[in-house]
Each structure stands twice: as structure tokens, then as C-alpha cells.
Short mmCIF file of C-alpha atoms and ligand atoms in Angstrom, two decimals:
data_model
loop_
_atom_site.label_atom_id
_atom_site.label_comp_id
_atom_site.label_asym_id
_atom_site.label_seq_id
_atom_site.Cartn_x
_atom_site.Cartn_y
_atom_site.Cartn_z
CA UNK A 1232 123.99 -189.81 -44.77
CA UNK A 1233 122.00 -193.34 -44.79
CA UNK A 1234 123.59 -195.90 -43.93
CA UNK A 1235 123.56 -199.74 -44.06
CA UNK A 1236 125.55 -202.34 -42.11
CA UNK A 1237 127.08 -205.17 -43.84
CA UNK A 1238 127.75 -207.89 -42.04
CA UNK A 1239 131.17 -209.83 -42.46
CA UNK A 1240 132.58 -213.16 -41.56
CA UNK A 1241 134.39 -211.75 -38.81
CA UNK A 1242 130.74 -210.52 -37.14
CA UNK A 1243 132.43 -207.07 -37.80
CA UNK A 1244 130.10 -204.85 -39.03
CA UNK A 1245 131.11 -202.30 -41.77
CA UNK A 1246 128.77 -199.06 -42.84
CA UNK A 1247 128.81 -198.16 -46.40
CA UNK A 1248 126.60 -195.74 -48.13
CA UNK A 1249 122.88 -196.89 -49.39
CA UNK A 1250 122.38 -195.57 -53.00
CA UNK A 1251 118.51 -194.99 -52.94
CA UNK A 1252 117.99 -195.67 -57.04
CA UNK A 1253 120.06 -198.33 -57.19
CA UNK A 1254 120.02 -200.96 -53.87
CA UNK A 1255 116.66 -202.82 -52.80
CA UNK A 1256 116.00 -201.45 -49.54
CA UNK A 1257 113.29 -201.15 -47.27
CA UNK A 1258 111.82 -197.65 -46.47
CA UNK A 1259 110.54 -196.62 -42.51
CA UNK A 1260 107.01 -194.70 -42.70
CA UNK A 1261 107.00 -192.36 -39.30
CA UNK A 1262 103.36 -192.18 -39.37
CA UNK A 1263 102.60 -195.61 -38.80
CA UNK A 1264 105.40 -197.34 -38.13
CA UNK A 1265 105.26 -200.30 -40.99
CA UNK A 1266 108.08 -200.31 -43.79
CA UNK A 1267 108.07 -200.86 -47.73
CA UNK A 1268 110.37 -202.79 -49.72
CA UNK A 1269 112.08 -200.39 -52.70
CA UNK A 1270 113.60 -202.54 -55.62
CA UNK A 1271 114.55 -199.94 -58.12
CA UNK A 1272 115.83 -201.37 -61.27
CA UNK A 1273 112.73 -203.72 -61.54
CA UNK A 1274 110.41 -201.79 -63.84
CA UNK A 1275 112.18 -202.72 -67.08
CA UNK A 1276 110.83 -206.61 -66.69
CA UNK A 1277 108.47 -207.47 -69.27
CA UNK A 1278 104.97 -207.32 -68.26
CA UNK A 1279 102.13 -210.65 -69.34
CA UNK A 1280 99.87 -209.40 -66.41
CA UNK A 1281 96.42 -207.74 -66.76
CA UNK A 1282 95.89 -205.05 -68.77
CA UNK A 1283 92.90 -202.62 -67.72
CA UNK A 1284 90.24 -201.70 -70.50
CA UNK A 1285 89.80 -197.75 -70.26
CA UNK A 1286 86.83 -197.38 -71.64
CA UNK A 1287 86.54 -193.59 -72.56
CA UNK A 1288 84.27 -191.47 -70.67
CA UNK A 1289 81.47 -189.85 -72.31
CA UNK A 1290 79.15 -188.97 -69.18
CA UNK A 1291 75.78 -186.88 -69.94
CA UNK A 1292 75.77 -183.55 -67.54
CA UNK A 1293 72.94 -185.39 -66.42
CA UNK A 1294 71.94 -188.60 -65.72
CA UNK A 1295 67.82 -189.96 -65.00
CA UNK A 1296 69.14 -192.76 -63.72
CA UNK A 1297 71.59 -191.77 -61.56
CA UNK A 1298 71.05 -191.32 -57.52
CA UNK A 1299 73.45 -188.59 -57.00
CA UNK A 1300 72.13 -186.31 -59.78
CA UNK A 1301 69.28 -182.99 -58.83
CA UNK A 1302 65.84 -184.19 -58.40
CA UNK A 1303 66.43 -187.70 -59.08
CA UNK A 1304 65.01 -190.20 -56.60
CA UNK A 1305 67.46 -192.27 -54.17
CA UNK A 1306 66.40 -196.17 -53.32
CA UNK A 1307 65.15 -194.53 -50.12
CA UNK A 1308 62.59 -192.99 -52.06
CA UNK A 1309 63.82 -189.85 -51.19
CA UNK A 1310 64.09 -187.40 -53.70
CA UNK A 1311 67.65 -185.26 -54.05
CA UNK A 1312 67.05 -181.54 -54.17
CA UNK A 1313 67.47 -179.22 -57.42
CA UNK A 1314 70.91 -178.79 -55.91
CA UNK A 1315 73.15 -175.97 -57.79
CA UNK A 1316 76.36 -176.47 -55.18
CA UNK A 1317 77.09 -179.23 -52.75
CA UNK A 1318 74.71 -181.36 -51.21
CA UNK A 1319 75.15 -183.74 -48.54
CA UNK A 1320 72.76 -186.54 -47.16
CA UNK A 1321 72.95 -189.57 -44.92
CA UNK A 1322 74.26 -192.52 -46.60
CA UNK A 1323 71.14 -194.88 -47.55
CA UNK A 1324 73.10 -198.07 -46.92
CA UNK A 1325 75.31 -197.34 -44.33
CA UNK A 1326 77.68 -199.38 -42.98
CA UNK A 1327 77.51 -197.66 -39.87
CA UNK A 1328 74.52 -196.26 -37.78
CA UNK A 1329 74.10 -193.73 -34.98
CA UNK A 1330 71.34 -196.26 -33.19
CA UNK A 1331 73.54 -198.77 -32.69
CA UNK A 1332 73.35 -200.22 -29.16
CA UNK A 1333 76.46 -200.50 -26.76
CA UNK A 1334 77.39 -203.89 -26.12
CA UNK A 1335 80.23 -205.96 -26.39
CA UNK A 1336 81.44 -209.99 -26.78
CA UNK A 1337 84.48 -211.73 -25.78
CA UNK A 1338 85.37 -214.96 -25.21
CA UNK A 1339 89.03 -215.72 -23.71
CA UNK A 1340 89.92 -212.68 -24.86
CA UNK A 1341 90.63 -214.24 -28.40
CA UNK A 1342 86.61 -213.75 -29.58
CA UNK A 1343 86.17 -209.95 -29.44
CA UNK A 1344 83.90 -207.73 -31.24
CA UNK A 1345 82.18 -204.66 -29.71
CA UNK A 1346 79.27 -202.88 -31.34
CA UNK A 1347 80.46 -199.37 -33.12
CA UNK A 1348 77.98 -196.63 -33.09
CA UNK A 1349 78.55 -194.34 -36.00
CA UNK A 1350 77.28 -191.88 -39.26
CA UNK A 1351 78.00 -192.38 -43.13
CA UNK A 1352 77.22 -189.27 -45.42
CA UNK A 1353 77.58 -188.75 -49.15
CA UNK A 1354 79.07 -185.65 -50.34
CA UNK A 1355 78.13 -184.68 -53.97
CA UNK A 1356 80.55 -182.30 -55.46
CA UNK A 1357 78.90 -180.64 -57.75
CA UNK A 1358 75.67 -181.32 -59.63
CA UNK A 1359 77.26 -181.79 -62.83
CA UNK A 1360 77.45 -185.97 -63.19
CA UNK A 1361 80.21 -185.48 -65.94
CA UNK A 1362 82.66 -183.22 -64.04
CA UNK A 1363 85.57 -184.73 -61.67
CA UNK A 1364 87.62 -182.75 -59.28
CA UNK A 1365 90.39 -181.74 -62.03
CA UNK A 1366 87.74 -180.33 -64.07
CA UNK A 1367 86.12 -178.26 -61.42
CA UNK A 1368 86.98 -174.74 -61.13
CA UNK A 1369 89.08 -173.60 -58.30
CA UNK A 1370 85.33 -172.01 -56.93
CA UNK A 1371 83.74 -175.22 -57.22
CA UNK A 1372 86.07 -177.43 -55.24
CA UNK A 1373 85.93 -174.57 -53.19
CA UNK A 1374 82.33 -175.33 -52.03
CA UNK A 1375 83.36 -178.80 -51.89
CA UNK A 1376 85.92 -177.93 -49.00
CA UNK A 1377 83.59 -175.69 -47.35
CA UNK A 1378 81.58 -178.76 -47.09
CA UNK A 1379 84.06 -180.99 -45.59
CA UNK A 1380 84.33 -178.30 -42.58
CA UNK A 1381 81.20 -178.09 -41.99
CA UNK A 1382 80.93 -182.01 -41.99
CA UNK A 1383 84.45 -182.37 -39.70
CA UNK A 1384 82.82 -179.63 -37.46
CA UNK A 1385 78.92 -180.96 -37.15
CA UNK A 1386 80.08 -184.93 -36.91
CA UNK A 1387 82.60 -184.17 -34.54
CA UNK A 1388 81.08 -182.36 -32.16
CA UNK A 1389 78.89 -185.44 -31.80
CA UNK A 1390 79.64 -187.06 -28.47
CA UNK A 1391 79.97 -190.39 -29.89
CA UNK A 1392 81.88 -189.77 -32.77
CA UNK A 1393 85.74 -190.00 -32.12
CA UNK A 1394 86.48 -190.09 -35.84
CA UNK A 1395 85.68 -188.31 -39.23
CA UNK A 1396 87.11 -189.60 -42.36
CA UNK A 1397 86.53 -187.91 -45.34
CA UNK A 1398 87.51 -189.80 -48.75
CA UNK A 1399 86.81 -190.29 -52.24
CA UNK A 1400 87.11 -193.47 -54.15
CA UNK A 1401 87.68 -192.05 -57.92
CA UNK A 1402 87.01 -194.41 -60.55
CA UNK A 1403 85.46 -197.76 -61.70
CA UNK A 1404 89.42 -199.14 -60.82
CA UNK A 1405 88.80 -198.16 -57.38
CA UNK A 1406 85.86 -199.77 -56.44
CA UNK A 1407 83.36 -196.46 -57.13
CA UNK A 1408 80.13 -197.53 -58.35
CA UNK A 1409 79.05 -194.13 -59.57
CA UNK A 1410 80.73 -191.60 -61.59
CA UNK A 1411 78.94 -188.73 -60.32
CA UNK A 1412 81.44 -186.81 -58.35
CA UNK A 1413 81.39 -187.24 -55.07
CA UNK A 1414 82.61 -188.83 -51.54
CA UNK A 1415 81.90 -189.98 -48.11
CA UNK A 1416 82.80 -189.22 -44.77
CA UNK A 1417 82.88 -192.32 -41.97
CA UNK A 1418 82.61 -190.80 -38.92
CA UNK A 1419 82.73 -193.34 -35.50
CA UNK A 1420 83.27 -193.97 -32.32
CA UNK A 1421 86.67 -196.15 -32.28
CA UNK A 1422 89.14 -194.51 -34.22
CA UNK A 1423 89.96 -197.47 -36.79
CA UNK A 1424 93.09 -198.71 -37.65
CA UNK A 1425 94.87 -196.52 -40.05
CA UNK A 1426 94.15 -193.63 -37.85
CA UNK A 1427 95.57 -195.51 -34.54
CA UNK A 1428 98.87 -196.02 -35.93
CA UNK A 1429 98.96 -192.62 -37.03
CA UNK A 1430 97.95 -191.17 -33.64
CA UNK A 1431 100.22 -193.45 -31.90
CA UNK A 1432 103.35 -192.25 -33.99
CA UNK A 1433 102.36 -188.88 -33.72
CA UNK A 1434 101.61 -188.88 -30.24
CA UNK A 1435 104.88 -190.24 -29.48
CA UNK A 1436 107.50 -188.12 -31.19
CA UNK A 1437 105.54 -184.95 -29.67
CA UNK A 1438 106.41 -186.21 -26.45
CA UNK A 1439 110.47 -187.04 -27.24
CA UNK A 1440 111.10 -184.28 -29.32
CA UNK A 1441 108.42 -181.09 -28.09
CA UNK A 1442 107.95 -180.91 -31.95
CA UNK A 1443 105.25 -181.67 -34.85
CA UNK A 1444 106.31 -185.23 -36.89
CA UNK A 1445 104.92 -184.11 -40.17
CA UNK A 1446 106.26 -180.63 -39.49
CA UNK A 1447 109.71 -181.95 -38.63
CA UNK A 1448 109.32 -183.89 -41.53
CA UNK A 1449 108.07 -180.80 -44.36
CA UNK A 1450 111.66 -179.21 -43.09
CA UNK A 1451 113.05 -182.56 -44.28
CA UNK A 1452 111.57 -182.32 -47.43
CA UNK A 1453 112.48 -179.05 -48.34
CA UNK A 1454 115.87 -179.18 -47.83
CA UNK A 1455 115.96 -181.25 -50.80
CA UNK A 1456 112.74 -180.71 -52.83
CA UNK A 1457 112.90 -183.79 -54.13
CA UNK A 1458 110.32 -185.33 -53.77
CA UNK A 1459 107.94 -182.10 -53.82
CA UNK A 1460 105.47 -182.28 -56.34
CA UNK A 1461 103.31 -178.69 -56.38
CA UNK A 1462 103.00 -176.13 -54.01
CA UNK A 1463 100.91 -173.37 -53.27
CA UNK A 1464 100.39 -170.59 -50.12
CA UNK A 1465 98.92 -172.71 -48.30
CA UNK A 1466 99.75 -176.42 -49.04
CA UNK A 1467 102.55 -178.79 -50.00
CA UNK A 1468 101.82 -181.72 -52.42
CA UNK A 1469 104.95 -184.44 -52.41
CA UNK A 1470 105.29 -187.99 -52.85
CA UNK A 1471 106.03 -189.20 -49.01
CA UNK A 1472 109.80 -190.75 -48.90
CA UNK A 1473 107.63 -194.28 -47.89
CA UNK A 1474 105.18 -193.84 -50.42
CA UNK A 1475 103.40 -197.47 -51.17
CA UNK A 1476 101.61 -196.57 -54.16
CA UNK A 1477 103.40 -196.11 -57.66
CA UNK A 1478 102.43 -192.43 -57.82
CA UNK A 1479 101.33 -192.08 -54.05
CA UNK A 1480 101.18 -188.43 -52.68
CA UNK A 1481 100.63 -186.21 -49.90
CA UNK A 1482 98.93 -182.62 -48.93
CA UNK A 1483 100.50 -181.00 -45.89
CA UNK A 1484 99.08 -177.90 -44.87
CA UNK A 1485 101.83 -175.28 -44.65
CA UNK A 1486 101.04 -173.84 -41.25
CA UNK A 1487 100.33 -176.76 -38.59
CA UNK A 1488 96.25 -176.98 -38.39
CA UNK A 1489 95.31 -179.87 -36.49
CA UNK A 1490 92.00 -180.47 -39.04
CA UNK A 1491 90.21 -178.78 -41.29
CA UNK A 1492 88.73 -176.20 -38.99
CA UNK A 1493 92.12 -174.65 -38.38
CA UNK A 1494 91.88 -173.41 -41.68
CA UNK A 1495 91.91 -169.54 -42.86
CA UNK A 1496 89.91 -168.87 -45.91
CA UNK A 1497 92.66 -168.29 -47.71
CA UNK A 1498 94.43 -171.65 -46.67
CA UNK A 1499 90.69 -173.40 -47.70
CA UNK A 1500 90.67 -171.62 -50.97
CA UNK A 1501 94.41 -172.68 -51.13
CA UNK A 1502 93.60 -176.27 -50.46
CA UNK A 1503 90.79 -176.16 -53.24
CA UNK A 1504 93.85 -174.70 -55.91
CA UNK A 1505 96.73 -177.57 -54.67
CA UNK A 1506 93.35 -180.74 -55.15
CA UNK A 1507 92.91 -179.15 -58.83
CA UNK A 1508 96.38 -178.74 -59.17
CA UNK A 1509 97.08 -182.77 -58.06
CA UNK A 1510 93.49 -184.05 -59.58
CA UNK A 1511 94.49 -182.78 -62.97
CA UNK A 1512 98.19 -183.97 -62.83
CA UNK A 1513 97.43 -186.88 -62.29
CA UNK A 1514 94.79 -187.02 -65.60
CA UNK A 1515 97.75 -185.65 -67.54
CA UNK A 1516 100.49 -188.51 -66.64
CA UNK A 1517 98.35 -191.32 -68.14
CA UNK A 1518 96.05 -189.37 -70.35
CA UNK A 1519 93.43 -190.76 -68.43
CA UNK A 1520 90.69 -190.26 -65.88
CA UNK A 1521 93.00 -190.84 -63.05
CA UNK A 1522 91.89 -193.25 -60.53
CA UNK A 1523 92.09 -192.96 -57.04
CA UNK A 1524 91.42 -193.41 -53.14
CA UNK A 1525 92.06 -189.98 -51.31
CA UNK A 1526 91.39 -188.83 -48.17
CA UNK A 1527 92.27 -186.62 -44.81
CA UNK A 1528 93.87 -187.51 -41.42
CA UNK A 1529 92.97 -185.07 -38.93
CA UNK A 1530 92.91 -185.04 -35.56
CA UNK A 1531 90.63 -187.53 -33.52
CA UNK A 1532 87.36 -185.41 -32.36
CA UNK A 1533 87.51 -186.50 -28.74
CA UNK A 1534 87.57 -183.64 -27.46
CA UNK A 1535 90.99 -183.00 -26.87
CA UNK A 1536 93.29 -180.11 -28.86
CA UNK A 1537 95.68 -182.78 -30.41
CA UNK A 1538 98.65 -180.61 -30.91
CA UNK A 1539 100.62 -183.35 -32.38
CA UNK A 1540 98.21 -183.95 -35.20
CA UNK A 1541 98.96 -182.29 -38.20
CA UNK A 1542 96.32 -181.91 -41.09
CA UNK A 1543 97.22 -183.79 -44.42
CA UNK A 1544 95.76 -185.73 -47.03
CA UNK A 1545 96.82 -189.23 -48.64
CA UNK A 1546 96.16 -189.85 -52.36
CA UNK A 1547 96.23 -193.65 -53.05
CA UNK A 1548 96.39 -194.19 -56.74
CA UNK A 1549 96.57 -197.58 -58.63
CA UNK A 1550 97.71 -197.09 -62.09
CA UNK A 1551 101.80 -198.15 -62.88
CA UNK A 1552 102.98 -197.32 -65.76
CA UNK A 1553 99.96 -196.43 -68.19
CA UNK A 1554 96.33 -195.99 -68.22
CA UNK A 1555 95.88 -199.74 -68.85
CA UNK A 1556 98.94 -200.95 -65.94
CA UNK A 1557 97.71 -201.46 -62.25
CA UNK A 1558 99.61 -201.93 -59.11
CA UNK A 1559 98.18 -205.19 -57.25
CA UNK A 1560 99.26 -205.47 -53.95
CA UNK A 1561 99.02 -209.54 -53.67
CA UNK A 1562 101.53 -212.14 -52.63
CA UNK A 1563 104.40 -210.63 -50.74
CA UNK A 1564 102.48 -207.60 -50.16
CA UNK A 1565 99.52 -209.58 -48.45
CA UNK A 1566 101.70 -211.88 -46.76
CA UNK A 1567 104.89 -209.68 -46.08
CA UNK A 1568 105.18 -205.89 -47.07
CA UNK A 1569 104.29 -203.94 -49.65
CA UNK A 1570 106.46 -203.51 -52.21
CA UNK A 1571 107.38 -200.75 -55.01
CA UNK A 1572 109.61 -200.57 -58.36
CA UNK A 1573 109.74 -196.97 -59.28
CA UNK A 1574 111.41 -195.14 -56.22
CA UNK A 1575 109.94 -192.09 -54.94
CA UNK A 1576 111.82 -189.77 -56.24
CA UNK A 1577 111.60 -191.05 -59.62
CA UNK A 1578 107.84 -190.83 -59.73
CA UNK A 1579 107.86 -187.06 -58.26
CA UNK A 1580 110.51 -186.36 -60.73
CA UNK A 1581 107.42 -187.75 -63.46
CA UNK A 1582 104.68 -185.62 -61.14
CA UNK A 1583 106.31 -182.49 -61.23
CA UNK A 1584 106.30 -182.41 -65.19
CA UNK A 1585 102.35 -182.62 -65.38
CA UNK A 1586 101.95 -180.92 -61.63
CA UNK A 1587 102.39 -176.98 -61.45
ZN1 ZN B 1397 74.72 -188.04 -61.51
ZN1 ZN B 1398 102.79 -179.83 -37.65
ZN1 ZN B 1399 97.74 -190.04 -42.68
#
């Protein structure tokens, strides 16, 4: 049972019983730490904010003047192969670069900035520049996965790099500038910040309880099932019981794999079925290209075996209510904590009807 205190006159505190759909109430996220505010009962205000244009999508299968497409020519001057799969290549304007010299500032220890060696790669997904992941076959995001191993695997084994993140930014909504699918991987030397948090919590309930956090947490989940979205052999897909993000959800592989490279082929091919399965979903709800920021958390590649770290994948989408409604996270959000309307269950409740 969750509980609240109230606190009366008398400085006598009283528990009563905290009705998730119907009190505000802030939410605890175990993987970092940080909470959310929940105010259910809020989405019925009317809305005079911005409406998004959604222009509809009519993309060639191929596009001259596109840098991701086959045998089109990067700003490099580099020419992309007549790819028929995947292809990969370092990023032309990366924001991070394996040259980079070690050396460090700091000025009473409030003036601090260290240089940060590191690699940024592009991933295309598929040559096709009209296709997205929910309209690749199960065999085509297949390859794509197969790719991400081999990326985790050669950028980690790099002795500088302490970090690999793999994402996708999905959509003009999001920030992507292309619509060719495709992604990047980050991979550094300093773990950044989302990752820290995560490593921290993680690292920390291993040691007081001898037990995964995100395992711990699946048995949670499926006592209930409520906030389970799709599942398949291999993977869970559920809206997290902090989620931030109106329609916010997370892959957990089944079996505890500390990264990608802990995967059995069938567990890859699985994780290729439950991204379709999510992808497409999520075009369903709206009617819409779905936009999105997704990505994996896997264990830090410093060398150690990281059994606390448990494999799993964060999809950040921005859309509210409609194709045209977007979640901004200004105000209290930048200034306090983020903030949601619809509560998690209610949006997994919505999920489940377009996810199978
Ligand atoms: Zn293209
Ligand atoms: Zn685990
Ligand atoms: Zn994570």
C-alpha cells in the first residue's frame, strides 16, 4: 500500500491511502534518483498553446540531395557506398573527436572543464530514405541491431571510451534534421550525466539488496501489468511508474544482459520484433509519424562486468494529446521538476490498444 502522511495541528501525523488517478503526487524514479510531479485530473483544461503543423510525409525512396542516401556525396566529399543494408560512418561534424588532447582547467575549483576525448558515428538504417523503423520489416531492423552490437562491441573495446550511447532523434519535432532513417552513437571517455545517475542508483541497490534494480523492478511490474505495454520472448515494453514524458516507455530485456552483447540471436531478433512493435504503436495513437528521442543504457565499457547494469532502452516522445499537441517542459519543469497530466497508467492503458 502507498502511503502519505498528513500532517495535523497536533504535529501528529496520520497515514491515509494515496489514490494514484486522483491526488497530485510526486513519483520517485530508482534509476536516477530525481522525482516527477503527477497532477491527474489536469488534462481536461482548455488548451490556447501551440499547435504543431504536421505536414504529411511524402518522402521519395530516394533522395539526390540527401547525405544519408547510396552513392550520394557527404560535405566531406566523401561519397556513401551503394549500400543495400546498414551502413555506418564517422560523424562528419562531430561533436566529439578521438584526437583530442588530455588536459584539464580549474580555477578554485568553481572554473572546471577537462578536455573529453571521444567518437560520433551515424548509423543509417536502411537505404530506403522514406522508410522509418515501424515500417521496416522485422529483418530489416534486424540488421539495424546487429549493427548496434557491433558498434557497442568495436567502440567499447576502445581504451578511451568509457561510454556508448546509441540513440535516435525521430522527427522534425525532435530536433532531426534528416528524415532518412537513421541514428548515432556518442561514445566517450566520461560517462555523462544521465548515465552517472543511473550507474550510481544501480550500483547502489546491488550492494544493499545482492539483487538487479530493474530486475527487482520487472517483478514489480508484473504483478500488476499495468503499466505493460507489449511483450515479446525476449523483451518487455512498459511505461516506467516515473515516466516524464506523456507517452514515455521502456524496453527491458527479459533475461538480465548487461548490454547489447549479452544478447542471444533470438533475444536480438526479439528486440528487432518489440522496436517494430513500439515504433508502429506509437504511429497508430496519433495517426502520425510519431516523434521521438530513443535510446539504450548499457553498461559503462570500462572494463569491468557491471553486474548491476541491466540492458534497457528509454523512448522519449513529445506529442500530448494529438499529432498537433506537444509536451514543453518549461517553467516549473526548468526551474523545479518535471511535471505530467495523464498518469502512467492511463497512457499504457491508451498504448496497449495500438501496441500488440
Ligand atoms: Zn536519404
Ligand atoms: Zn537485471
Ligand atoms: Zn536508463
Amino acid at each position: 500500500m502507498i502511503t502519505t502522511r498528513n500532517h495535523s495541528l497536533t504535529g501528529v501525523s496520520t497515514m491515509s491511502e494515496l489514490n494514484l488517478q486522483m491526488d497530485p503526487h510526486r513519483r520517485y524514479n530508482p534509476l536516477t534518483g530525481e522525482w516527477v510531479l503527477v497532477s491527474p485530473r489536469r488534462t481536461d483544461r482548455p488548451w490556447q498553446g501551440q499547435i504543431e503543423e504536421t505536414p504529411l510525409l511524402a518522402e521519395p525512396e530516394f533522395d539526390p540531395q540527401c547525405y544519408l542516401c547510396p552513392g550520394n556525396t557527404r560535405a566531406s566529399g566523401d561519397r556513401n557506398p551503394h549500400y543495400t543494408g546498414t551502413f555506418v560512418f564517422d560523424n562528419d561534424f562531430a561533436a566529439l573527436r578521438p584526437d583530442t588532447p588530455e588536459a584539464s582547467f580549474n580555477e578554485a575549483g568553481l572554473l572546471v572543464a577537462d578536455t573529453e576525448p571521444g567518437v560520433c558515428r551515424v548509423v543509417c538504417f536502411s537505404p530506403r530514405h522514406d522508410l522509418t523503423v515501424s515500417r521496416m520489416s522485422i529483418e530489416q531492423i534486424r540488421l539495424v541491431v546487429n549493427a548496434w552490437v557491433a558498434q557497442f562491441e568495436d567502440l567499447g573495446a576502445k581504451s578511451f571510451i568509457n561510454w556508448v550511447q546509441i540513440f535516435e532523434n525521430r522527427g522534425a519535432l525532435m530536433g532531426a534534421s534528416n528524415p532518412h532513417p537513421h541514428g548515432q552513437i556518442w561514445a566517450n571517455s566520461s560517462p555523462p550525466n544521465e548515465s552517472r545517475k543511473e550507474d550510481a542508483a544501480q550500483r547502489e541497490y546491488y550492494a544493499a539488496h545482492q539483487s538487479c534494480l530493474l530486475c527487482d523492478y520487472l517483478a514489480l511490474e508484473l504483478k500488476s501489468r499495468e503499466r505493460v505495454v507489449s511483450e515479446n520472448e525476449g523483451f518487455y515494453a512498459l511505461v516506467p511508474f516515473w515516466a516524464v514524458w506523456p507517452f514515455e516507455t521502456m524496453l527491458v530485456s527479459k533475461q538480465h544482459a548487461t548490454g547489447l552483447d549479452g544478447l542471444n540471436e533470438l533475444e536480438k531478433t526479439a528486440l528487432a520484433d518489440i522496436l517494430k512493435r513500439v515504433t508502429a504503436g506509437y504511429d497508430s495513437l496519433f495517426q502520425v509519424s510519431f516523434p521521438y528521442t530513443m535510446g539504450f543504457h548499457q553498461r559503462p565499457t570500462d572494463g569491468g562486468t557491471h553486474p548491476e547494469w541491466h540492458l534497457h532502452a528509454h523512448f522519449y516522445p513529445p506529442l500530448l494529446r494529438s499529432a498537433t499537441i506537444r509536451k514543453f517542459m518549461v517553467g516549473y519543469e526548468m526551474l523545479g521538476m518535471p511535471q505530467r497530466d495523464i498518469t502512467a497508467e492511463a497512457a499504457a492503458s491508451k498504448l496497449r490498444e495500438v501496441m500488440y
